[in-house]
mmCIF file of C-alpha atoms and ligand atoms in Angstrom:
data_model
loop_
_atom_site.group_PDB
_atom_site.id
_atom_site.type_symbol
_atom_site.label_atom_id
_atom_site.label_comp_id
_atom_site.label_asym_id
_atom_site.label_seq_id
_atom_site.Cartn_x
_atom_site.Cartn_y
_atom_site.Cartn_z
ATOM 1 C CA UNK A 222 -37.303 -27.827 14.524
ATOM 2 C CA UNK A 223 -39.343 -25.485 14.724
ATOM 3 C CA UNK A 224 -39.421 -21.849 12.441
ATOM 4 C CA UNK A 225 -37.073 -20.300 13.932
ATOM 5 C CA UNK A 226 -34.286 -22.464 14.519
ATOM 6 C CA UNK A 227 -34.520 -22.624 10.860
ATOM 7 C CA UNK A 228 -34.143 -18.756 10.820
ATOM 8 C CA UNK A 229 -31.830 -18.159 12.750
ATOM 9 C CA UNK A 230 -29.765 -21.862 11.979
ATOM 10 C CA UNK A 231 -25.675 -21.037 10.813
ATOM 11 C CA UNK A 232 -26.147 -23.855 8.445
ATOM 12 C CA UNK A 233 -28.798 -21.660 6.339
ATOM 13 C CA UNK A 234 -26.673 -18.399 7.329
ATOM 14 C CA UNK A 235 -25.394 -16.939 4.197
ATOM 15 C CA UNK A 236 -23.002 -15.089 5.569
ATOM 16 C CA UNK A 237 -19.681 -16.555 6.196
ATOM 17 C CA UNK A 238 -17.632 -14.194 9.191
ATOM 18 C CA UNK A 239 -20.136 -14.832 11.681
ATOM 19 C CA UNK A 240 -19.161 -12.972 16.071
ATOM 20 C CA UNK A 241 -20.180 -15.857 18.312
ATOM 21 C CA UNK A 242 -21.472 -13.143 21.029
ATOM 22 C CA UNK A 243 -22.376 -16.050 24.649
ATOM 23 C CA UNK A 244 -24.959 -14.002 26.411
ATOM 24 C CA UNK A 245 -24.028 -16.574 28.829
ATOM 25 C CA UNK A 246 -20.408 -16.045 29.546
ATOM 26 C CA UNK A 247 -21.727 -12.144 29.558
ATOM 27 C CA UNK A 248 -24.135 -12.958 32.359
ATOM 28 C CA UNK A 249 -21.201 -14.765 34.438
ATOM 29 C CA UNK A 250 -19.677 -11.980 34.066
ATOM 30 C CA UNK A 251 -22.514 -9.872 35.917
ATOM 31 C CA UNK A 252 -22.484 -12.379 37.854
ATOM 32 C CA UNK A 253 -19.017 -12.999 38.977
ATOM 33 C CA UNK A 254 -18.355 -8.953 39.362
ATOM 34 C CA UNK A 255 -21.036 -8.780 41.799
ATOM 35 C CA UNK A 256 -19.771 -11.196 44.296
ATOM 36 C CA UNK A 257 -16.844 -9.952 43.720
ATOM 37 C CA UNK A 258 -16.935 -6.532 44.527
ATOM 38 C CA UNK A 259 -18.506 -4.724 47.491
ATOM 39 C CA UNK A 260 -22.765 -4.928 47.560
ATOM 40 C CA UNK A 261 -23.176 -1.630 47.184
ATOM 41 C CA UNK A 262 -21.166 -1.291 44.391
ATOM 42 C CA UNK A 263 -23.445 -0.330 41.408
ATOM 43 C CA UNK A 264 -22.427 -2.033 38.094
ATOM 44 C CA UNK A 265 -22.946 0.031 35.323
ATOM 45 C CA UNK A 266 -22.193 -1.939 31.491
ATOM 46 C CA UNK A 267 -20.083 -0.119 29.222
ATOM 47 C CA UNK A 268 -22.451 -0.073 25.721
ATOM 48 C CA UNK A 269 -20.594 1.851 23.698
ATOM 49 C CA UNK A 270 -18.687 1.030 19.987
ATOM 50 C CA UNK A 271 -21.736 -0.958 19.760
ATOM 51 C CA UNK A 272 -21.150 -2.658 23.425
ATOM 52 C CA UNK A 273 -17.075 -3.816 21.978
ATOM 53 C CA UNK A 274 -18.205 -4.358 18.602
ATOM 54 C CA UNK A 275 -20.725 -7.185 20.128
ATOM 55 C CA UNK A 276 -23.946 -6.101 19.863
ATOM 56 C CA UNK A 277 -25.443 -3.522 21.830
ATOM 57 C CA UNK A 278 -29.495 -3.859 21.569
ATOM 58 C CA UNK A 279 -29.670 -7.128 22.296
ATOM 59 C CA UNK A 280 -26.894 -6.914 25.124
ATOM 60 C CA UNK A 281 -28.856 -3.808 26.490
ATOM 61 C CA UNK A 282 -32.523 -6.121 26.870
ATOM 62 C CA UNK A 283 -30.471 -9.367 28.891
ATOM 63 C CA UNK A 284 -28.195 -6.878 31.017
ATOM 64 C CA UNK A 285 -31.269 -6.017 33.034
ATOM 65 C CA UNK A 286 -33.026 -9.476 33.046
ATOM 66 C CA UNK A 287 -28.852 -9.552 34.421
ATOM 67 C CA UNK A 288 -30.348 -7.178 36.952
ATOM 68 C CA UNK A 289 -27.912 -3.916 35.504
ATOM 69 C CA UNK A 290 -29.827 -1.280 35.773
ATOM 70 C CA UNK A 291 -27.514 2.131 33.906
ATOM 71 C CA UNK A 292 -25.786 1.295 30.698
ATOM 72 C CA UNK A 293 -23.471 3.887 29.353
ATOM 73 C CA UNK A 294 -22.782 5.566 26.377
ATOM 74 C CA UNK A 295 -19.964 6.704 24.977
ATOM 75 C CA UNK A 296 -22.327 10.280 23.287
ATOM 76 C CA UNK A 297 -25.601 11.958 22.472
ATOM 77 C CA UNK A 298 -25.797 10.003 18.739
ATOM 78 C CA UNK A 299 -24.861 6.394 21.021
ATOM 79 C CA UNK A 300 -27.817 7.710 23.849
ATOM 80 C CA UNK A 301 -30.416 8.156 21.025
ATOM 81 C CA UNK A 302 -29.412 5.022 19.358
ATOM 82 C CA UNK A 303 -29.956 3.092 22.828
ATOM 83 C CA UNK A 304 -33.178 4.014 23.154
ATOM 84 C CA UNK A 305 -34.615 3.810 20.053
ATOM 85 C CA UNK A 306 -33.742 0.544 19.884
ATOM 86 C CA UNK A 307 -35.692 -0.019 23.610
ATOM 87 C CA UNK A 308 -33.390 -0.332 26.009
ATOM 88 C CA UNK A 309 -35.173 -0.087 29.147
ATOM 89 C CA UNK A 310 -32.259 0.956 31.846
ATOM 90 C CA UNK A 311 -30.955 4.400 32.752
ATOM 91 C CA UNK A 312 -28.888 6.174 30.471
ATOM 92 C CA UNK A 313 -25.686 7.267 30.752
ATOM 93 C CA UNK A 314 -23.745 9.769 29.045
ATOM 94 C CA UNK A 315 -20.374 10.224 29.300
ATOM 95 C CA UNK A 316 -19.221 13.329 28.094
ATOM 96 C CA UNK A 317 -22.273 15.427 25.724
ATOM 97 C CA UNK A 318 -21.563 19.645 25.200
ATOM 98 C CA UNK A 319 -23.993 22.529 24.709
ATOM 99 C CA UNK A 320 -25.481 21.817 21.157
ATOM 100 C CA UNK A 321 -27.262 19.185 22.784
ATOM 101 C CA UNK A 322 -28.712 20.511 25.700
ATOM 102 C CA UNK A 323 -32.092 19.539 23.918
ATOM 103 C CA UNK A 324 -31.431 15.985 22.681
ATOM 104 C CA UNK A 325 -30.154 15.168 26.394
ATOM 105 C CA UNK A 326 -33.292 16.484 28.388
ATOM 106 C CA UNK A 327 -36.189 15.612 26.578
ATOM 107 C CA UNK A 328 -34.621 12.197 26.110
ATOM 108 C CA UNK A 329 -33.895 12.626 30.059
ATOM 109 C CA UNK A 330 -30.580 10.910 30.087
ATOM 110 C CA UNK A 331 -27.948 11.051 32.975
ATOM 111 C CA UNK A 332 -25.411 13.122 32.250
ATOM 112 C CA UNK A 333 -21.864 13.904 33.222
ATOM 113 C CA UNK A 334 -20.755 17.921 33.057
ATOM 114 C CA UNK A 335 -18.169 19.495 33.896
ATOM 115 C CA UNK A 336 -17.828 23.312 33.066
ATOM 116 C CA UNK A 337 -20.588 25.642 33.304
ATOM 117 C CA UNK A 338 -21.198 26.256 29.852
ATOM 118 C CA UNK A 339 -22.825 23.081 29.888
ATOM 119 C CA UNK A 340 -24.293 23.132 33.304
ATOM 120 C CA UNK A 341 -26.184 26.578 31.982
ATOM 121 C CA UNK A 342 -27.244 25.147 28.819
ATOM 122 C CA UNK A 343 -29.188 21.899 30.943
ATOM 123 C CA UNK A 344 -30.476 24.692 33.546
ATOM 124 C CA UNK A 345 -32.174 26.166 30.320
ATOM 125 C CA UNK A 346 -33.205 23.246 28.367
ATOM 126 C CA UNK A 347 -34.782 21.534 31.401
ATOM 127 C CA UNK A 348 -36.409 25.100 32.663
ATOM 128 C CA UNK A 349 -37.979 25.317 29.085
ATOM 129 C CA UNK A 350 -37.995 21.862 29.348
ATOM 130 C CA UNK A 351 -40.015 22.054 33.066
ATOM 131 C CA UNK A 352 -37.766 18.688 33.321
ATOM 132 C CA UNK A 353 -35.853 17.808 36.167
ATOM 133 C CA UNK A 354 -32.492 16.387 34.825
ATOM 134 C CA UNK A 355 -29.898 13.973 36.158
ATOM 135 C CA UNK A 356 -26.354 15.280 36.181
ATOM 136 C CA UNK A 357 -22.731 13.920 37.106
ATOM 137 C CA UNK A 358 -19.593 16.177 38.037
ATOM 138 C CA UNK A 359 -16.839 14.774 36.472
ATOM 139 C CA UNK A 360 -13.813 15.967 38.403
ATOM 140 C CA UNK A 361 -10.496 15.612 36.345
ATOM 141 C CA UNK A 362 -7.671 14.095 38.380
ATOM 142 C CA UNK A 363 -5.269 12.567 35.817
ATOM 143 C CA UNK A 364 -6.190 11.661 32.708
ATOM 144 C CA UNK A 365 -6.344 15.234 31.445
ATOM 145 C CA UNK A 366 -8.927 15.018 29.117
ATOM 146 C CA UNK A 367 -12.888 15.919 30.357
ATOM 147 C CA UNK A 368 -13.319 16.510 34.045
ATOM 148 C CA UNK A 369 -12.889 20.358 36.037
ATOM 149 C CA UNK A 370 -10.469 20.705 38.071
ATOM 150 C CA UNK A 371 -10.597 20.058 41.940
ATOM 151 C CA UNK A 372 -11.244 23.691 42.803
ATOM 152 C CA UNK A 373 -14.529 23.555 40.024
ATOM 153 C CA UNK A 374 -15.770 21.389 41.488
ATOM 154 C CA UNK A 375 -17.702 23.345 44.978
ATOM 155 C CA UNK A 376 -18.194 26.427 42.423
ATOM 156 C CA UNK A 377 -19.933 23.828 39.810
ATOM 157 C CA UNK A 378 -22.312 21.917 42.074
ATOM 158 C CA UNK A 379 -23.341 24.922 44.454
ATOM 159 C CA UNK A 380 -24.247 26.167 40.486
ATOM 160 C CA UNK A 381 -26.076 22.604 40.268
ATOM 161 C CA UNK A 382 -27.686 23.135 43.705
ATOM 162 C CA UNK A 383 -29.295 25.971 43.045
ATOM 163 C CA UNK A 384 -31.010 25.440 40.040
ATOM 164 C CA UNK A 385 -34.719 24.187 40.240
ATOM 165 C CA UNK A 386 -33.708 21.832 37.026
ATOM 166 C CA UNK A 387 -31.345 20.183 37.571
ATOM 167 C CA UNK A 388 -30.364 17.591 40.635
ATOM 168 C CA UNK A 389 -26.796 16.503 41.458
ATOM 169 C CA UNK A 390 -26.879 13.177 41.814
ATOM 170 C CA UNK A 391 -22.901 12.185 41.196
ATOM 171 C CA UNK A 392 -18.971 12.809 41.478
ATOM 172 C CA UNK A 393 -16.902 11.261 38.879
ATOM 173 C CA UNK A 394 -13.305 10.706 37.836
ATOM 174 C CA UNK A 395 -11.251 8.191 35.165
ATOM 175 C CA UNK A 396 -8.484 6.280 35.824
ATOM 176 C CA UNK A 397 -5.723 6.522 33.582
ATOM 177 C CA UNK A 398 -3.566 3.525 34.294
ATOM 178 C CA UNK A 399 -5.859 0.851 36.741
ATOM 179 C CA UNK A 400 -4.220 -1.641 34.486
ATOM 180 C CA UNK A 401 -0.364 -1.147 34.333
ATOM 181 C CA UNK A 402 0.252 -2.056 37.414
ATOM 182 C CA UNK A 403 3.598 -0.504 38.122
ATOM 183 C CA UNK A 404 1.568 3.225 37.881
ATOM 184 C CA UNK A 405 -0.761 1.644 40.700
ATOM 185 C CA UNK A 406 0.489 5.077 43.076
ATOM 186 C CA UNK A 407 -0.802 6.974 39.993
ATOM 187 C CA UNK A 408 -4.136 5.488 40.597
ATOM 188 C CA UNK A 409 -4.278 5.635 44.705
ATOM 189 C CA UNK A 410 -3.079 9.532 43.355
ATOM 190 C CA UNK A 411 -6.211 10.090 41.656
ATOM 191 C CA UNK A 412 -8.899 8.352 43.780
ATOM 192 C CA UNK A 413 -7.287 10.318 46.561
ATOM 193 C CA UNK A 414 -7.995 13.428 44.633
ATOM 194 C CA UNK A 415 -10.999 13.055 43.718
ATOM 195 C CA UNK A 416 -11.616 11.537 47.129
ATOM 196 C CA UNK A 417 -10.829 15.292 48.747
ATOM 197 C CA UNK A 418 -13.245 17.224 46.300
ATOM 198 C CA UNK A 419 -16.232 14.531 47.781
ATOM 199 C CA UNK A 420 -14.605 15.831 51.536
ATOM 200 C CA UNK A 421 -14.746 19.710 50.187
ATOM 201 C CA UNK A 422 -18.088 19.162 48.595
ATOM 202 C CA UNK A 423 -19.691 17.680 51.815
ATOM 203 C CA UNK A 424 -18.306 20.477 53.680
ATOM 204 C CA UNK A 425 -20.431 22.426 51.715
ATOM 205 C CA UNK A 426 -23.574 19.919 52.634
ATOM 206 C CA UNK A 427 -23.249 18.752 49.635
ATOM 207 C CA UNK A 428 -23.386 14.416 49.391
ATOM 208 C CA UNK A 429 -23.741 13.145 45.706
ATOM 209 C CA UNK A 430 -25.416 9.654 45.862
ATOM 210 C CA UNK A 431 -23.368 8.137 43.540
ATOM 211 C CA UNK A 432 -19.467 8.527 43.744
ATOM 212 C CA UNK A 433 -17.544 6.296 40.543
ATOM 213 C CA UNK A 434 -13.956 6.318 39.311
ATOM 214 C CA UNK A 435 -13.195 2.976 38.185
ATOM 215 C CA UNK A 436 -13.361 1.033 34.677
ATOM 216 C CA UNK A 437 -13.055 -2.261 34.967
ATOM 217 C CA UNK A 438 -9.007 -3.000 36.173
ATOM 218 C CA UNK A 439 -10.434 -0.051 38.350
ATOM 219 C CA UNK A 440 -12.974 -1.898 39.862
ATOM 220 C CA UNK A 441 -11.257 -5.869 40.500
ATOM 221 C CA UNK A 442 -7.709 -4.028 41.683
ATOM 222 C CA UNK A 443 -8.620 -1.642 43.693
ATOM 223 C CA UNK A 444 -10.337 -0.399 47.146
ATOM 224 C CA UNK A 445 -12.131 1.956 46.977
ATOM 225 C CA UNK A 446 -13.991 3.212 49.680
ATOM 226 C CA UNK A 447 -16.259 5.986 48.935
ATOM 227 C CA UNK A 448 -17.177 4.672 45.186
ATOM 228 C CA UNK A 449 -20.365 2.890 45.243
ATOM 229 C CA UNK A 450 -20.812 2.701 40.792
ATOM 230 C CA UNK A 451 -17.849 1.707 38.845
ATOM 231 C CA UNK A 452 -18.619 1.685 34.846
ATOM 232 C CA UNK A 453 -17.450 -1.950 33.395
ATOM 233 C CA UNK A 454 -16.770 -1.986 30.040
ATOM 234 C CA UNK A 455 -14.421 -5.335 28.960
ATOM 235 C CA UNK A 456 -15.263 -7.277 31.712
ATOM 236 C CA UNK A 457 -18.145 -7.542 30.761
ATOM 237 C CA UNK A 458 -16.945 -9.670 27.589
ATOM 238 C CA UNK A 459 -14.875 -11.748 29.869
ATOM 239 C CA UNK A 460 -11.650 -10.398 28.309
ATOM 240 C CA UNK A 461 -9.045 -9.833 31.323
ATOM 241 C CA UNK A 462 -8.661 -4.938 31.489
ATOM 242 C CA UNK A 463 -4.508 -7.188 33.026
ATOM 243 C CA UNK A 464 -3.027 -9.528 33.765
ATOM 244 C CA UNK A 465 -2.998 -8.695 37.566
ATOM 245 C CA UNK A 466 -7.337 -8.727 37.276
ATOM 246 C CA UNK A 467 -6.622 -11.959 35.944
ATOM 247 C CA UNK A 468 -5.386 -13.495 39.354
ATOM 248 C CA UNK A 469 -8.290 -12.197 41.560
ATOM 249 C CA UNK A 470 -11.463 -12.634 39.516
ATOM 250 C CA UNK A 471 -12.577 -15.497 36.842
ATOM 251 C CA UNK A 472 -14.295 -14.535 33.710
ATOM 252 C CA UNK A 473 -15.641 -16.286 31.008
ATOM 253 C CA UNK A 474 -14.758 -15.528 27.479
ATOM 254 C CA UNK A 475 -18.074 -15.040 25.199
ATOM 255 C CA UNK A 476 -16.632 -14.227 21.692
ATOM 256 C CA UNK A 477 -15.606 -16.047 19.040
ATOM 257 C CA UNK A 478 -15.361 -15.532 15.259
ATOM 258 C CA UNK A 479 -15.664 -18.093 12.470
ATOM 259 C CA UNK A 480 -15.791 -17.865 8.475
ATOM 260 C CA UNK A 481 -15.089 -20.216 6.119
ATOM 261 C CA UNK A 482 -13.535 -20.745 2.793
ATOM 262 C CA UNK A 483 -14.615 -20.017 -0.174
ATOM 263 C CA UNK A 484 -11.660 -21.467 -2.613
ATOM 264 C CA UNK A 485 -8.626 -23.552 -2.447
ATOM 265 C CA UNK A 486 -6.034 -23.504 -5.141
ATOM 266 C CA UNK A 487 -2.460 -25.387 -5.711
ATOM 267 C CA UNK A 488 0.204 -23.287 -6.254
ATOM 268 C CA UNK A 489 3.796 -24.591 -7.336
ATOM 269 C CA UNK A 490 7.168 -23.215 -5.353
ATOM 270 C CA UNK A 491 7.869 -19.366 -6.324
ATOM 271 C CA UNK A 492 5.041 -18.838 -6.881
ATOM 272 C CA UNK A 493 3.625 -15.329 -5.433
ATOM 273 C CA UNK A 494 0.609 -14.520 -2.455
ATOM 274 C CA UNK A 495 -0.741 -11.708 -2.390
ATOM 275 C CA UNK A 496 -1.125 -7.771 -3.157
ATOM 276 C CA UNK A 497 3.637 -7.330 -3.727
ATOM 277 C CA UNK A 498 4.333 -10.368 -3.309
ATOM 278 C CA UNK A 499 4.851 -10.517 -0.567
ATOM 279 C CA UNK A 500 5.075 -14.036 0.052
ATOM 280 C CA UNK A 501 6.084 -16.554 -2.587
ATOM 281 C CA UNK A 502 5.192 -20.852 -2.615
ATOM 282 C CA UNK A 503 7.759 -22.113 -0.157
ATOM 283 C CA UNK A 504 7.200 -25.870 -1.079
ATOM 284 C CA UNK A 505 5.288 -27.712 -4.417
ATOM 285 C CA UNK A 506 2.067 -28.728 -4.219
ATOM 286 C CA UNK A 507 2.376 -25.699 -1.362
ATOM 287 C CA UNK A 508 -2.638 -25.386 -0.485
ATOM 288 C CA UNK A 509 -3.279 -22.053 -0.770
ATOM 289 C CA UNK A 510 -6.469 -21.448 0.991
ATOM 290 C CA UNK A 511 -8.894 -18.170 0.329
ATOM 291 C CA UNK A 512 -10.981 -16.661 3.921
ATOM 292 C CA UNK A 513 -13.751 -13.797 2.975
ATOM 293 C CA UNK A 514 -12.247 -11.327 5.876
ATOM 294 C CA UNK A 515 -10.191 -9.234 5.584
ATOM 295 C CA UNK A 516 -8.403 -4.742 6.827
ATOM 296 C CA UNK A 517 -12.620 -4.198 6.523
ATOM 297 C CA UNK A 518 -13.760 -6.945 8.706
ATOM 298 C CA UNK A 519 -11.379 -5.562 11.068
ATOM 299 C CA UNK A 520 -8.967 -7.705 10.260
ATOM 300 C CA UNK A 521 -5.404 -5.602 9.957
ATOM 301 C CA UNK A 522 -2.200 -5.967 8.115
ATOM 302 C CA UNK A 523 -0.656 -6.065 11.755
ATOM 303 C CA UNK A 524 -2.193 -9.186 12.735
ATOM 304 C CA UNK A 525 -0.575 -10.774 9.894
ATOM 305 C CA UNK A 526 2.007 -13.170 11.728
ATOM 306 C CA UNK A 527 -1.691 -14.969 12.597
ATOM 307 C CA UNK A 528 -2.657 -18.139 12.196
ATOM 308 C CA UNK A 529 -6.612 -19.523 12.525
ATOM 309 C CA UNK A 530 -7.244 -22.929 12.812
ATOM 310 C CA UNK A 531 -9.493 -25.165 11.009
ATOM 311 C CA UNK A 532 -9.993 -28.457 11.451
ATOM 312 C CA UNK A 533 -7.902 -27.699 15.041
ATOM 313 C CA UNK A 534 -5.103 -27.538 12.866
ATOM 314 C CA UNK A 535 -3.595 -24.718 12.196
ATOM 315 C CA UNK A 536 -3.674 -22.197 8.737
ATOM 316 C CA UNK A 537 -1.233 -19.610 8.679
ATOM 317 C CA UNK A 538 -1.884 -16.620 6.762
ATOM 318 C CA UNK A 539 0.535 -16.284 3.927
ATOM 319 C CA UNK A 540 1.005 -12.728 1.942
ATOM 320 C CA UNK A 541 -0.533 -9.443 2.550
ATOM 321 C CA UNK A 542 -4.219 -9.520 4.119
ATOM 322 C CA UNK A 543 -6.782 -7.769 1.311
ATOM 323 C CA UNK A 544 -9.202 -5.582 2.234
ATOM 324 C CA UNK A 545 -12.027 -8.995 1.807
ATOM 325 C CA UNK A 546 -9.919 -11.655 1.529
ATOM 326 C CA UNK A 547 -6.871 -13.680 3.905
ATOM 327 C CA UNK A 548 -4.864 -16.267 1.957
ATOM 328 C CA UNK A 549 -3.717 -18.857 4.019
ATOM 329 C CA UNK A 550 -1.628 -22.191 3.982
ATOM 330 C CA UNK A 551 -4.013 -25.492 4.455
ATOM 331 C CA UNK A 552 -0.411 -27.337 2.856
ATOM 332 C CA UNK A 553 -0.580 -29.767 6.461
ATOM 333 C CA UNK A 554 -4.208 -30.008 6.914
ATOM 334 C CA UNK A 555 -4.900 -32.111 3.794
ATOM 335 C CA UNK A 556 -8.855 -32.771 4.961
ATOM 336 C CA UNK A 557 -9.621 -29.099 3.832
ATOM 337 C CA UNK A 558 -11.960 -28.181 1.427
ATOM 338 C CA UNK A 559 -14.075 -25.281 0.196
ATOM 339 C CA UNK A 560 -16.846 -24.566 2.648
ATOM 340 C CA UNK A 561 -15.242 -25.201 5.789
ATOM 341 C CA UNK A 562 -15.348 -23.972 9.222
ATOM 342 C CA UNK A 563 -12.376 -21.355 9.966
ATOM 343 C CA UNK A 564 -12.004 -20.547 13.428
ATOM 344 C CA UNK A 565 -9.927 -16.902 13.890
ATOM 345 C CA UNK A 566 -10.330 -16.423 17.466
ATOM 346 C CA UNK A 567 -12.603 -18.319 20.235
ATOM 347 C CA UNK A 568 -12.557 -21.993 21.415
ATOM 348 C CA UNK A 569 -13.538 -24.600 18.523
ATOM 349 C CA UNK A 570 -14.440 -27.830 18.912
ATOM 350 C CA UNK A 571 -10.823 -29.886 19.820
ATOM 351 C CA UNK A 572 -10.813 -27.863 22.649
ATOM 352 C CA UNK A 573 -8.425 -25.144 21.275
ATOM 353 C CA UNK A 574 -8.225 -21.411 21.931
ATOM 354 C CA UNK A 575 -6.901 -18.130 20.379
ATOM 355 C CA UNK A 576 -8.391 -14.563 23.289
ATOM 356 C CA UNK A 577 -8.430 -11.814 21.085
ATOM 357 C CA UNK A 578 -5.447 -10.761 23.705
ATOM 358 C CA UNK A 579 -3.528 -13.085 21.440
ATOM 359 C CA UNK A 580 -4.102 -10.174 18.344
ATOM 360 C CA UNK A 581 -4.225 -7.332 20.240
ATOM 361 C CA UNK A 582 -0.362 -8.239 20.855
ATOM 362 C CA UNK A 583 -0.129 -9.580 17.674
ATOM 363 C CA UNK A 584 -0.608 -6.075 16.595
ATOM 364 C CA UNK A 585 0.747 -3.569 19.843
ATOM 365 C CA UNK A 586 -2.944 -2.469 19.987
ATOM 366 C CA UNK A 587 -5.661 -2.682 23.007
ATOM 367 C CA UNK A 588 -7.757 -5.262 23.196
ATOM 368 C CA UNK A 589 -10.619 -3.314 22.946
ATOM 369 C CA UNK A 590 -9.422 -1.728 19.246
ATOM 370 C CA UNK A 591 -9.225 -5.211 18.802
ATOM 371 C CA UNK A 592 -12.897 -6.778 19.323
ATOM 372 C CA UNK A 593 -14.837 -2.651 18.679
ATOM 373 C CA UNK A 594 -12.941 -2.532 15.515
ATOM 374 C CA UNK A 595 -14.095 -6.236 13.459
ATOM 375 C CA UNK A 596 -16.986 -4.751 10.813
ATOM 376 C CA UNK A 597 -19.943 -4.071 10.083
ATOM 377 C CA UNK A 598 -19.998 -7.180 7.372
ATOM 378 C CA UNK A 599 -19.572 -9.416 10.534
ATOM 379 C CA UNK A 600 -23.374 -11.219 11.596
ATOM 380 C CA UNK A 601 -23.410 -11.034 15.242
ATOM 381 C CA UNK A 602 -24.844 -14.253 16.590
ATOM 382 C CA UNK A 603 -25.887 -14.148 19.931
ATOM 383 C CA UNK A 604 -26.584 -16.843 21.928
ATOM 384 C CA UNK A 605 -27.699 -17.650 25.266
ATOM 385 C CA UNK A 606 -26.944 -20.632 26.539
ATOM 386 C CA UNK A 607 -26.706 -22.984 22.779
ATOM 387 C CA UNK A 608 -29.655 -21.342 20.620
ATOM 388 C CA UNK A 609 -29.650 -18.522 19.346
ATOM 389 C CA UNK A 610 -31.089 -15.644 20.441
ATOM 390 C CA UNK A 611 -31.287 -13.427 18.340
ATOM 391 C CA UNK A 612 -28.651 -13.334 15.247
ATOM 392 C CA UNK A 613 -28.492 -9.358 12.744
ATOM 393 C CA UNK A 614 -26.159 -7.942 10.681
ATOM 394 C CA UNK A 615 -25.531 -4.678 12.766
HETATM 395 C C1 LIG B 704 -14.950 2.660 28.433
HETATM 396 C C2 LIG B 704 -15.069 4.066 29.491
HETATM 397 C C3 LIG B 704 -15.303 3.086 30.843
HETATM 398 C C4 LIG B 704 -14.874 1.439 30.429
HETATM 399 O O1 LIG B 704 -13.982 0.541 30.420
HETATM 400 P P1 LIG B 704 -13.428 -0.578 30.878
HETATM 401 O O2 LIG B 704 -11.680 -0.370 30.755
HETATM 402 O O3 LIG B 704 -13.199 -0.901 28.697
HETATM 403 O O4 LIG B 704 -14.069 -0.687 32.112
HETATM 404 C C5 LIG B 704 -15.412 4.202 32.302
HETATM 405 N N1 LIG B 704 -15.542 4.584 31.741
HETATM 406 C C6 LIG B 704 -14.992 5.531 30.966
HETATM 407 C C7 LIG B 704 -14.602 7.297 31.249
HETATM 408 C C8 LIG B 704 -14.844 4.876 29.282
HETATM 409 O O5 LIG B 704 -14.516 6.011 28.452
#
C-alpha cells in the first residue's frame, strides 16, 4: 500500500459521513451526452452550488480532461472560487450586476448581460483596465428572472458592438419548463422567440458565435437547430431530469451517501423515540440504531419516511430527524452492530439501489435541492475508477 492510498483509505477516515462521487461515471455522462447531442454543441458544465453539492474543485479539473472547455458559475463569488482553486477553463457567470464589474473584468470572466447599466459598467471598467471582455446577451423569453426583452435586444447588442472593450460572443435565454411533458409547446414558444431575436440581430449584421438556451432537459429533449451550445447541470451527475430524458439517453449515477451506526440500543414496547415522542417502540426488544447524520447535513424532516440500507436490508427511520442524528429500526437486521456501514442513497454491494430522486419524491422537492443541500460536514470522496483521487471536506 502506497502512502497516498493510506491517506485516502476510507477505513482510516474518521468521518462517518461520506458522499462518494464517482468521477468515472461523470466522465461517461459527458461522453454519452456528447454522442447523443449534435456535434456542433459546445457543452458548458454547470458547477454552481459546489457542483450540485459534490466538489467543484476536483470536478472542474477532471472535466477539463473530459473535454469541457467552459464551466458555469451562479455568481461572481463562485467564479472567484473557481479561479482561486485553479480551474483552467473559461468561467461563465450566469448573472452579474454593475457593482461587480471591476472583478468581472479583472478576472476575465465571460458574463451574461441583459441591461444598459450593466453593459455600461462593464464597458467603463474594461476600458479602464485596458481589456476586452466577452459577453453573452441574455434574452427573456418566459423564465421571468433575467434577460432583456426581445425588443431591447437589438439596441443592447449594438451598444455592445460599438464598444471597443466588449465582445458580443453569445446570445442566450433560459427554458423554464423543458422538463415538463405537458408544457412542451411552451418550450417551443420560448425557442421560437429566441430565434426571432437571433434573426433581428442577423438583419443588423450581428451574428453571435454561441447561441444557447437549454439546460439538461432542454438539451436532451428538444431539437434546437439554431443553438450550438448547451448548459448542462443535473445530467452530468447522472440524474435524469425527467422521465422522457431517461428514455432518450442512459446516464450513470455517480453519487452514493454513506454513514455508520454509532449506537444501538434495545427498548421495550411503548418506549418513546426522539423529539416530541412521535414514535413509540412497537414491540419488545426493538433495536434502535443511531446514525450520525441529520437535518444540518441536508437530511431534512421531509424525508423521514425513508429507510436506509444496512447489510443490504431496510432500516426504516423512526421518530423525528434531529439536527445531527437519525434513529432507525434495525430489529430485523440482527447482524447490525456499531460501526457498520449505512447506505443512505446510491448502490450497495448487495445490488440494491436507492436514487437521490427517491428522496426528492418523498420530500416533494426538486432532486437538485436534495443533492445540493447535503451539508458541509459530509466528506466528499471523489473516486476515479475504484481508487479515490481526492477526498476533502468542503
Ligand atoms: C442551473 C442552470 C442550468 C443547469 O440546469 P440543469 O437542469 O441542472 O441542467 C442551466 N442554465 C441556467 C441559466 C441555470 O441557472
